[in-house]
GROMACS .gro file of C-alpha atoms in nm:
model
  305
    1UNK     CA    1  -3.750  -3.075  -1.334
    2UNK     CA    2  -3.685  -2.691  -1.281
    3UNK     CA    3  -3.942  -2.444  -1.376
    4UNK     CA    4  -3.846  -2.240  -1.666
    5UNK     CA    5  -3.887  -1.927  -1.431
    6UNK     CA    6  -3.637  -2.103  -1.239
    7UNK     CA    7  -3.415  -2.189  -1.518
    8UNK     CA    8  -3.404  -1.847  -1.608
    9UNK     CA    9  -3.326  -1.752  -1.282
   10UNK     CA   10  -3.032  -1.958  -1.314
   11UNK     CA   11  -2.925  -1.893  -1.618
   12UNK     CA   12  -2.905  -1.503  -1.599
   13UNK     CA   13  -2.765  -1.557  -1.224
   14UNK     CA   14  -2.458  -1.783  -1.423
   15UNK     CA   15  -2.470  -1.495  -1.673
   16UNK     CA   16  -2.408  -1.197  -1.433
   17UNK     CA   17  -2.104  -1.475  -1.268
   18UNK     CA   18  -1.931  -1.522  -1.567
   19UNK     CA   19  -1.982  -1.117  -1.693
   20UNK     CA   20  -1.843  -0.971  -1.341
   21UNK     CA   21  -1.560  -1.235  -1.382
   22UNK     CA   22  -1.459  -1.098  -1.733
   23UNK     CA   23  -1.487  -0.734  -1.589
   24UNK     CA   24  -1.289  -0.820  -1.266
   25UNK     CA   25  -0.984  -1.090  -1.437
   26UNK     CA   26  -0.978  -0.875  -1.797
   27UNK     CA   27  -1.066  -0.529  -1.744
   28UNK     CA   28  -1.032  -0.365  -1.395
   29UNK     CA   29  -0.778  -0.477  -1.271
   30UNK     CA   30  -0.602  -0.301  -1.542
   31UNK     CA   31  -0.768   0.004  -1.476
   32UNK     CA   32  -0.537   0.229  -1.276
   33UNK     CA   33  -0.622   0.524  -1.127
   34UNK     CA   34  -0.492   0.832  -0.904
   35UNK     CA   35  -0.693   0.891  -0.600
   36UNK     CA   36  -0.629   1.260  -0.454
   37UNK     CA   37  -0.664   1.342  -0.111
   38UNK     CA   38  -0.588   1.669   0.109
   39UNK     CA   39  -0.488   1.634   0.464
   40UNK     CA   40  -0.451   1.965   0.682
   41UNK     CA   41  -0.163   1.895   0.923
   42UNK     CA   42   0.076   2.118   0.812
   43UNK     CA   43   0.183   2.459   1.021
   44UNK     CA   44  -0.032   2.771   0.927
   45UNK     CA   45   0.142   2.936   0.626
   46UNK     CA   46   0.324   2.616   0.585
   47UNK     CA   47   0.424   2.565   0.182
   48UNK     CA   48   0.185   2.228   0.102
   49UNK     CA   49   0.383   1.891   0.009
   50UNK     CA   50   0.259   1.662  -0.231
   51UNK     CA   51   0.318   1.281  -0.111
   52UNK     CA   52   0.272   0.976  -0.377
   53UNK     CA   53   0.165   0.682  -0.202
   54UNK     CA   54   0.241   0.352  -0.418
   55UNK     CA   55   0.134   0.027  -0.246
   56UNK     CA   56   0.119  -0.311  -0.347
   57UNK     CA   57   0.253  -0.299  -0.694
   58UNK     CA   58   0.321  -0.742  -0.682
   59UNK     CA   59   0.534  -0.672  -0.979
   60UNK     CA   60   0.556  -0.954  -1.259
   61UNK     CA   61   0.836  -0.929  -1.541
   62UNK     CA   62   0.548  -0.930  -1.797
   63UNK     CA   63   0.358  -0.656  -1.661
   64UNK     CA   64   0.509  -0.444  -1.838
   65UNK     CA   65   0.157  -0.197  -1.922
   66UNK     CA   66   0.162  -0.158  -1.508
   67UNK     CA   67   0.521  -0.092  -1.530
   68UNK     CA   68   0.522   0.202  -1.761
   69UNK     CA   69   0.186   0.338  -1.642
   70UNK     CA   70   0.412   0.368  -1.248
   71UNK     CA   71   0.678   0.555  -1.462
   72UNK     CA   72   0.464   0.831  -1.603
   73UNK     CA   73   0.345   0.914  -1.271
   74UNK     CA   74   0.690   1.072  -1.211
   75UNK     CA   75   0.519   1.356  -1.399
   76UNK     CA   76   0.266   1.443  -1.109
   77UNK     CA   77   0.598   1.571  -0.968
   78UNK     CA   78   0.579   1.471  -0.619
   79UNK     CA   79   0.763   1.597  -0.290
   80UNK     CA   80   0.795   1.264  -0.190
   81UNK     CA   81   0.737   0.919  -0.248
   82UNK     CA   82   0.606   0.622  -0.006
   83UNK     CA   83   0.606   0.303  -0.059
   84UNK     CA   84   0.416   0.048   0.135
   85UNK     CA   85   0.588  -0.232   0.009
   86UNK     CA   86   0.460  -0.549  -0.145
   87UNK     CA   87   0.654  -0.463  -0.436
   88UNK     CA   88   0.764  -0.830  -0.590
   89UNK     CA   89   0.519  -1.045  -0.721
   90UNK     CA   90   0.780  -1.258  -0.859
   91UNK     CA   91   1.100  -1.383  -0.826
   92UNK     CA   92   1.208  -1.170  -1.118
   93UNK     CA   93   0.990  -0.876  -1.040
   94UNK     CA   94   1.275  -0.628  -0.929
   95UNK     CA   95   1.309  -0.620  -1.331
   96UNK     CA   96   0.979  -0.444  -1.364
   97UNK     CA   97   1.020  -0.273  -1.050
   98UNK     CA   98   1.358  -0.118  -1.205
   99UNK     CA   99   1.125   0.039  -1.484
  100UNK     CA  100   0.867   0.148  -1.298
  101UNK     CA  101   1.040   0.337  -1.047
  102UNK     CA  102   1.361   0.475  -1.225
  103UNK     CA  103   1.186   0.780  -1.325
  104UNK     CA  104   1.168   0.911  -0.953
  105UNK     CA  105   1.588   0.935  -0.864
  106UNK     CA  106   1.659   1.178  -0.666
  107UNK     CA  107   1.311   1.232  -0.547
  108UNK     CA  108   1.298   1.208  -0.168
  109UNK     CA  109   1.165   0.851  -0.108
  110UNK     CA  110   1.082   0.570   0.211
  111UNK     CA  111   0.994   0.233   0.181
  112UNK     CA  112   0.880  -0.089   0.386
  113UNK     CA  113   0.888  -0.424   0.363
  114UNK     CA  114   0.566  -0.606   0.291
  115UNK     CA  115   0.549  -0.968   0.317
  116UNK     CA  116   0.609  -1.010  -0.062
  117UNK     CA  117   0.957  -0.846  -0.087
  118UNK     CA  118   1.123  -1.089   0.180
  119UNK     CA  119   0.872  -1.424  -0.004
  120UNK     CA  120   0.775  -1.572  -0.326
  121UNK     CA  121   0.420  -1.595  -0.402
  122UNK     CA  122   0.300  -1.920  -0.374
  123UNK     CA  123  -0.014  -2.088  -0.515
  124UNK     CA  124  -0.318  -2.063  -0.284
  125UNK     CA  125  -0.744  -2.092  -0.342
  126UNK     CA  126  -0.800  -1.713  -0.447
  127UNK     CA  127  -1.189  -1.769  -0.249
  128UNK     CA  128  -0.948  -1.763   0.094
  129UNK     CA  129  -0.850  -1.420   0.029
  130UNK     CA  130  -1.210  -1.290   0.095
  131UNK     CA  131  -1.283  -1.529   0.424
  132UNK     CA  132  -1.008  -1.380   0.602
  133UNK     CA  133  -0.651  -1.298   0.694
  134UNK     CA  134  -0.395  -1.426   0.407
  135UNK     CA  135  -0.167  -1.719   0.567
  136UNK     CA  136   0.179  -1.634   0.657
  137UNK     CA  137   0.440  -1.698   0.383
  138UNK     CA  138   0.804  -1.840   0.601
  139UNK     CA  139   0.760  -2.164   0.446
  140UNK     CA  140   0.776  -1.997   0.089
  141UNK     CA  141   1.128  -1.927  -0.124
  142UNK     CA  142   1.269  -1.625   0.004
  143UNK     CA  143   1.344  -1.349  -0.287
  144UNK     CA  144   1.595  -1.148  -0.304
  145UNK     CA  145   1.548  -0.856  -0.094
  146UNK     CA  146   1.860  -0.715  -0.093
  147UNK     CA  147   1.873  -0.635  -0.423
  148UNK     CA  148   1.544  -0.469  -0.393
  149UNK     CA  149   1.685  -0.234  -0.082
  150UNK     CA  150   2.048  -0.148  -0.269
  151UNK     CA  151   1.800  -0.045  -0.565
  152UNK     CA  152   1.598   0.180  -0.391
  153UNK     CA  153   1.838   0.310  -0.125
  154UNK     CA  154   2.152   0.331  -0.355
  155UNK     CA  155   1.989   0.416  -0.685
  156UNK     CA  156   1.678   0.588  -0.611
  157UNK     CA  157   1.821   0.752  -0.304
  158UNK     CA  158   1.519   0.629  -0.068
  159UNK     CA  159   1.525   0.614   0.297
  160UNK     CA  160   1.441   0.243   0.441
  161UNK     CA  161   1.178   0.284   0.766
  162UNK     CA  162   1.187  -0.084   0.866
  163UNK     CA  163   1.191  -0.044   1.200
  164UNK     CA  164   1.357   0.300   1.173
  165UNK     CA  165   1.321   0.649   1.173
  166UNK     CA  166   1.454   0.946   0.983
  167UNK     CA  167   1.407   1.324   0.918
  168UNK     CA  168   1.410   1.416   0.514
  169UNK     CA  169   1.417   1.764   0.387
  170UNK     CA  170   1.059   1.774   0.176
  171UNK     CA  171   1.107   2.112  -0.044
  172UNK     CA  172   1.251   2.251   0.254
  173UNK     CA  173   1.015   2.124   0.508
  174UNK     CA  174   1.134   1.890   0.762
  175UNK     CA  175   0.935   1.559   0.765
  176UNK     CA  176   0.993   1.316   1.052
  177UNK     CA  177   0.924   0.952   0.905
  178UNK     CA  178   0.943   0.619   1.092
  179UNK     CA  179   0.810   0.292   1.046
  180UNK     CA  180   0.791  -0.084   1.054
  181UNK     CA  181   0.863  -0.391   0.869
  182UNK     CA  182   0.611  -0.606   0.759
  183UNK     CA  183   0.332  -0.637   1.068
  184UNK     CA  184   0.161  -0.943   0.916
  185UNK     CA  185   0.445  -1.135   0.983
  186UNK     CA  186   0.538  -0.983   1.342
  187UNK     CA  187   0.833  -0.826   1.215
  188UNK     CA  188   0.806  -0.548   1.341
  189UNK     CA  189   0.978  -0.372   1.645
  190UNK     CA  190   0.735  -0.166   1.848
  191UNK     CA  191   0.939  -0.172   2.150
  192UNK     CA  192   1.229  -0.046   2.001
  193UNK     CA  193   1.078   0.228   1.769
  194UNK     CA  194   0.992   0.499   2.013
  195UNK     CA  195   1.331   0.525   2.097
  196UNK     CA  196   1.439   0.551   1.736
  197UNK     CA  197   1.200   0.862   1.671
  198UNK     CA  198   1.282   1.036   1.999
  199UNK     CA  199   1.642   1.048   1.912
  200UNK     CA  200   1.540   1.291   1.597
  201UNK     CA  201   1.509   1.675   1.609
  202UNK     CA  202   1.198   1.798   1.607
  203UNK     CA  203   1.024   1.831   1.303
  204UNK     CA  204   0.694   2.024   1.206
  205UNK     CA  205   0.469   1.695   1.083
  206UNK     CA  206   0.540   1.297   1.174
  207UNK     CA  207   0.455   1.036   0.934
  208UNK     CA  208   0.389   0.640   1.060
  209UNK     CA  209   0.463   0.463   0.798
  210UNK     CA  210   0.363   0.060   0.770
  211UNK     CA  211   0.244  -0.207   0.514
  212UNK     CA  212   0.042  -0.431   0.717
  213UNK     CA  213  -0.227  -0.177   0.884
  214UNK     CA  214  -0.261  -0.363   1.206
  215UNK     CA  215  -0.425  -0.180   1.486
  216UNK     CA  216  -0.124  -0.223   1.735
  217UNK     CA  217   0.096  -0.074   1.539
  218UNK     CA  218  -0.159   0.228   1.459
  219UNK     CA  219  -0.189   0.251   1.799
  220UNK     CA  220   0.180   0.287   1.854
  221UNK     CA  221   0.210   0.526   1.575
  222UNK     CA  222  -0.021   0.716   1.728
  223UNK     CA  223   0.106   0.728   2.083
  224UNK     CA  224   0.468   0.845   1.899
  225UNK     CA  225   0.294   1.121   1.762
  226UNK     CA  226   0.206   1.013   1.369
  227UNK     CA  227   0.007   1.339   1.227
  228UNK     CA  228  -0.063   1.127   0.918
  229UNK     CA  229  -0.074   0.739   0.908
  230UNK     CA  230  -0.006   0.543   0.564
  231UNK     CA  231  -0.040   0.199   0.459
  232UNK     CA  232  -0.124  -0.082   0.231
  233UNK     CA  233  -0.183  -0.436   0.268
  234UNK     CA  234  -0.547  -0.477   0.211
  235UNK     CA  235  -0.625  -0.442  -0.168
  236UNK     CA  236  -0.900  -0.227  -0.066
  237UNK     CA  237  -1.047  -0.601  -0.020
  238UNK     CA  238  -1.007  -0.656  -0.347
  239UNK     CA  239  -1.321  -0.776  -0.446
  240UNK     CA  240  -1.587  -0.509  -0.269
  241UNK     CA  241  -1.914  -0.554  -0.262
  242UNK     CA  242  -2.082  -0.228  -0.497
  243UNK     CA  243  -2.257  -0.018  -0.237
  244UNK     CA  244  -2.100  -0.208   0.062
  245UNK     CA  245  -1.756  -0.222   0.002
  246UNK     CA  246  -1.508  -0.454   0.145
  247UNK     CA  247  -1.529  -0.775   0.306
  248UNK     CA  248  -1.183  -0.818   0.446
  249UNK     CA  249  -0.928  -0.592   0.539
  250UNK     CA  250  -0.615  -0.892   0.553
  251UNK     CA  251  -0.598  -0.764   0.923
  252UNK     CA  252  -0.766  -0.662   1.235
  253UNK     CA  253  -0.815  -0.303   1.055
  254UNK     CA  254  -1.153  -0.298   1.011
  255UNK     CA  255  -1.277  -0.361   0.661
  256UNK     CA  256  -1.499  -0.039   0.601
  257UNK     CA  257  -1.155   0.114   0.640
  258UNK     CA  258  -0.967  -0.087   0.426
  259UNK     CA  259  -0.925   0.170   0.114
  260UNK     CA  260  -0.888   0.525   0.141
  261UNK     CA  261  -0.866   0.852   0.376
  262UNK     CA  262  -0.995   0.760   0.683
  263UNK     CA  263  -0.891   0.883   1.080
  264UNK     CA  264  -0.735   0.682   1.315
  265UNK     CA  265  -0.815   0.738   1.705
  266UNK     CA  266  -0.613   0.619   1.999
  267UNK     CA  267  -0.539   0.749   2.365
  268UNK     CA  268  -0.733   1.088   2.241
  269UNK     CA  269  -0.558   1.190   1.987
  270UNK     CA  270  -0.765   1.156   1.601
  271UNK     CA  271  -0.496   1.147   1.276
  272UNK     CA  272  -0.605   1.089   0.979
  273UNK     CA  273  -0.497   0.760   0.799
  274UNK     CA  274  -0.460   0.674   0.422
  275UNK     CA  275  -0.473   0.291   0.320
  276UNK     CA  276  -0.390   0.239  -0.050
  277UNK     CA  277  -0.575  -0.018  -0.227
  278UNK     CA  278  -0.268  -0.083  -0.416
  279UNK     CA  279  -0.140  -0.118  -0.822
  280UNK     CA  280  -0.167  -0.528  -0.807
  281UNK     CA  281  -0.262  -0.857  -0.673
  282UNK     CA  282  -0.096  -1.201  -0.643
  283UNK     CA  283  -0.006  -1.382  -0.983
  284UNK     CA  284  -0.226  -1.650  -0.835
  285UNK     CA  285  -0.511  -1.436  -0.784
  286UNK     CA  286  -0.581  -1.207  -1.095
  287UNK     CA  287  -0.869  -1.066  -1.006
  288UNK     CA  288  -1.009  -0.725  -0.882
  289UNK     CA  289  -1.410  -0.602  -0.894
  290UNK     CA  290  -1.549  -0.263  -0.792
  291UNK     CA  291  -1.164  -0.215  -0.664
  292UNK     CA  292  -0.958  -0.070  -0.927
  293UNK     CA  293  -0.552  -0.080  -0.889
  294UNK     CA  294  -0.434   0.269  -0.764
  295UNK     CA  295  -0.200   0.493  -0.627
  296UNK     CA  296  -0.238   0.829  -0.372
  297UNK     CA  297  -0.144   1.153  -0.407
  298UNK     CA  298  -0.185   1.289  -0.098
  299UNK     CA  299  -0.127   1.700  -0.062
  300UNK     CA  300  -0.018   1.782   0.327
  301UNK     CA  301  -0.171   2.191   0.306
  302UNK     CA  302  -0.174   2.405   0.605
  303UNK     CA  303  -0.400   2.368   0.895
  304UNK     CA  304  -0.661   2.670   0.923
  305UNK     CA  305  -0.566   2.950   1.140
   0.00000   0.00000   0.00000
């Protein structure tokens, strides 16, 4: 028989289980939050821009508190909106995305594709998330991603980057954007990309823009001359360890990067690099602890003289 020390032990040790799982499945992950960052790339005397990163939002028609928390954030009045994709979570989501999003036409947007705009979710053990990389998802339904591009390049007026470049006027800055489709699934088209960006005017700042933060596509972002990385993917690990952090980054980014303003350096050159721990998580995997849901507002303000 077990000591009653050691049935103590055990029972306060199933105690603290089932208390962080009530915290992590009921409470946090409804917890959304605006992480603010300012990165200093911008020309001397430059006006600063004010860039809403929104990751990873795995929309469900039901989430409809997540839905009209996204909306308000139209009223932090951003320059520009990027989206990291990952934006269905179901194969009805583009009805939630619709709401969450409609309050930012006509603000200058870009979007990629994550894996979970071209493919349905699909049940999996949730405990495989935190051992590793996520399998691939071809053998899944595919949704309907068309629908999801005509909404946000014919109704929102957003610029697709999958595998593509282009130069918006940000508050009458010009912003040179480019970026690929969803890495994690080796869609995207590093080869081709270069020649893409080169074929734009020049422009005072760069942004790379991916989902999937793998370090080859960093790397080319980098080499094409990126001044500020973004991306999602990760979930910030999703479950972090308090004081530690992550365990898993979903890639070969490494995981003490895997939320937040970091730097990225390759072939000498040091630019700094935001990863969003995104708004959501699979339908199949409700869960998020010491990781709440969030979005970036990033403010680009003028190097120092």
């Amino acid at each position: 028989m077990a000591s009653r020390p050691g049935v103590a032990a055990l029972g306060a040790l199933a105690g603290a289980g089932a208390a962080a799982a009530v915290w992590g499945i009921g409470i946090e992950r409804h917890l959304f939050t605006v992480r603010h960052h300012t990165v200093r790339v911008l020309e001397p005397g430059s006006t600063p821009l004010r860039v809403l990163h929104v990751s990873d939002a795995h929309m469900a028609p039901w989430q409809r508190g997540k839905q009209e928390w996204m909306a308000k954030l139209a009223s932090l009045r951003p320059d520009l909106v990027v989206n990291t994709g990952d934006n269905l979570g179901h194969r009805e989501g583009l009805a939630g995305i619709r709401r969450a999003f409609e309050p930012f036409a006509g603000v200058p947007g870009v979007f990629v594709h994550g894996s979970n705009d071209l493919y349905e979710p699909s049940p999996r053990n949730p405990l495989r998330y935190i051992l590793g990389p996520s399998e691939r998802a071809t053998t899944a339904p595919k949704l309907d991603t068309a629908a999801l591009d005509a909404f946000f390049a014919d109704e929102l007026g957003w610029t697709s980057l999958n595998n593509a470049a282009a130069t918006l006027d940000v508050r009458g800055t010009a912003v040179k954007l480019f970026g690929v489709s969803d890495a994690h699934h080796d869609l995207d088209d590093l080869d081709a990309l270069p020649a893409h960006v080169a074929a734009l005017p020049s422009a005072p700042v760069s942004i790379g823009v991916t989902h999937a933060p793998y370090r080859r596509v960093l790397d080319a972002f980098t080499e094409i001359g990126a001044d500020v990385l973004i991306a999602g993917h990760t979930h910030g690990g999703q479950v972090r360890v308090p004081f530690y952090g992550a365990l898993v980054s979903n890639c070969d980014l490494p995981p003490k990067q895997a939320r937040g303003l970091s730097s990225w350096t390759h072939d000498g050159r040091t630019v700094p690099l935001n990863v969003s721990a995104g708004l959501g998580h699979s339908i199949y995997s409700p869960v998020r602890f010491a990781c709440p849901p969030e979005v970036s507002l990033l403010t680009l303000a003028p190097r120092a003289r």
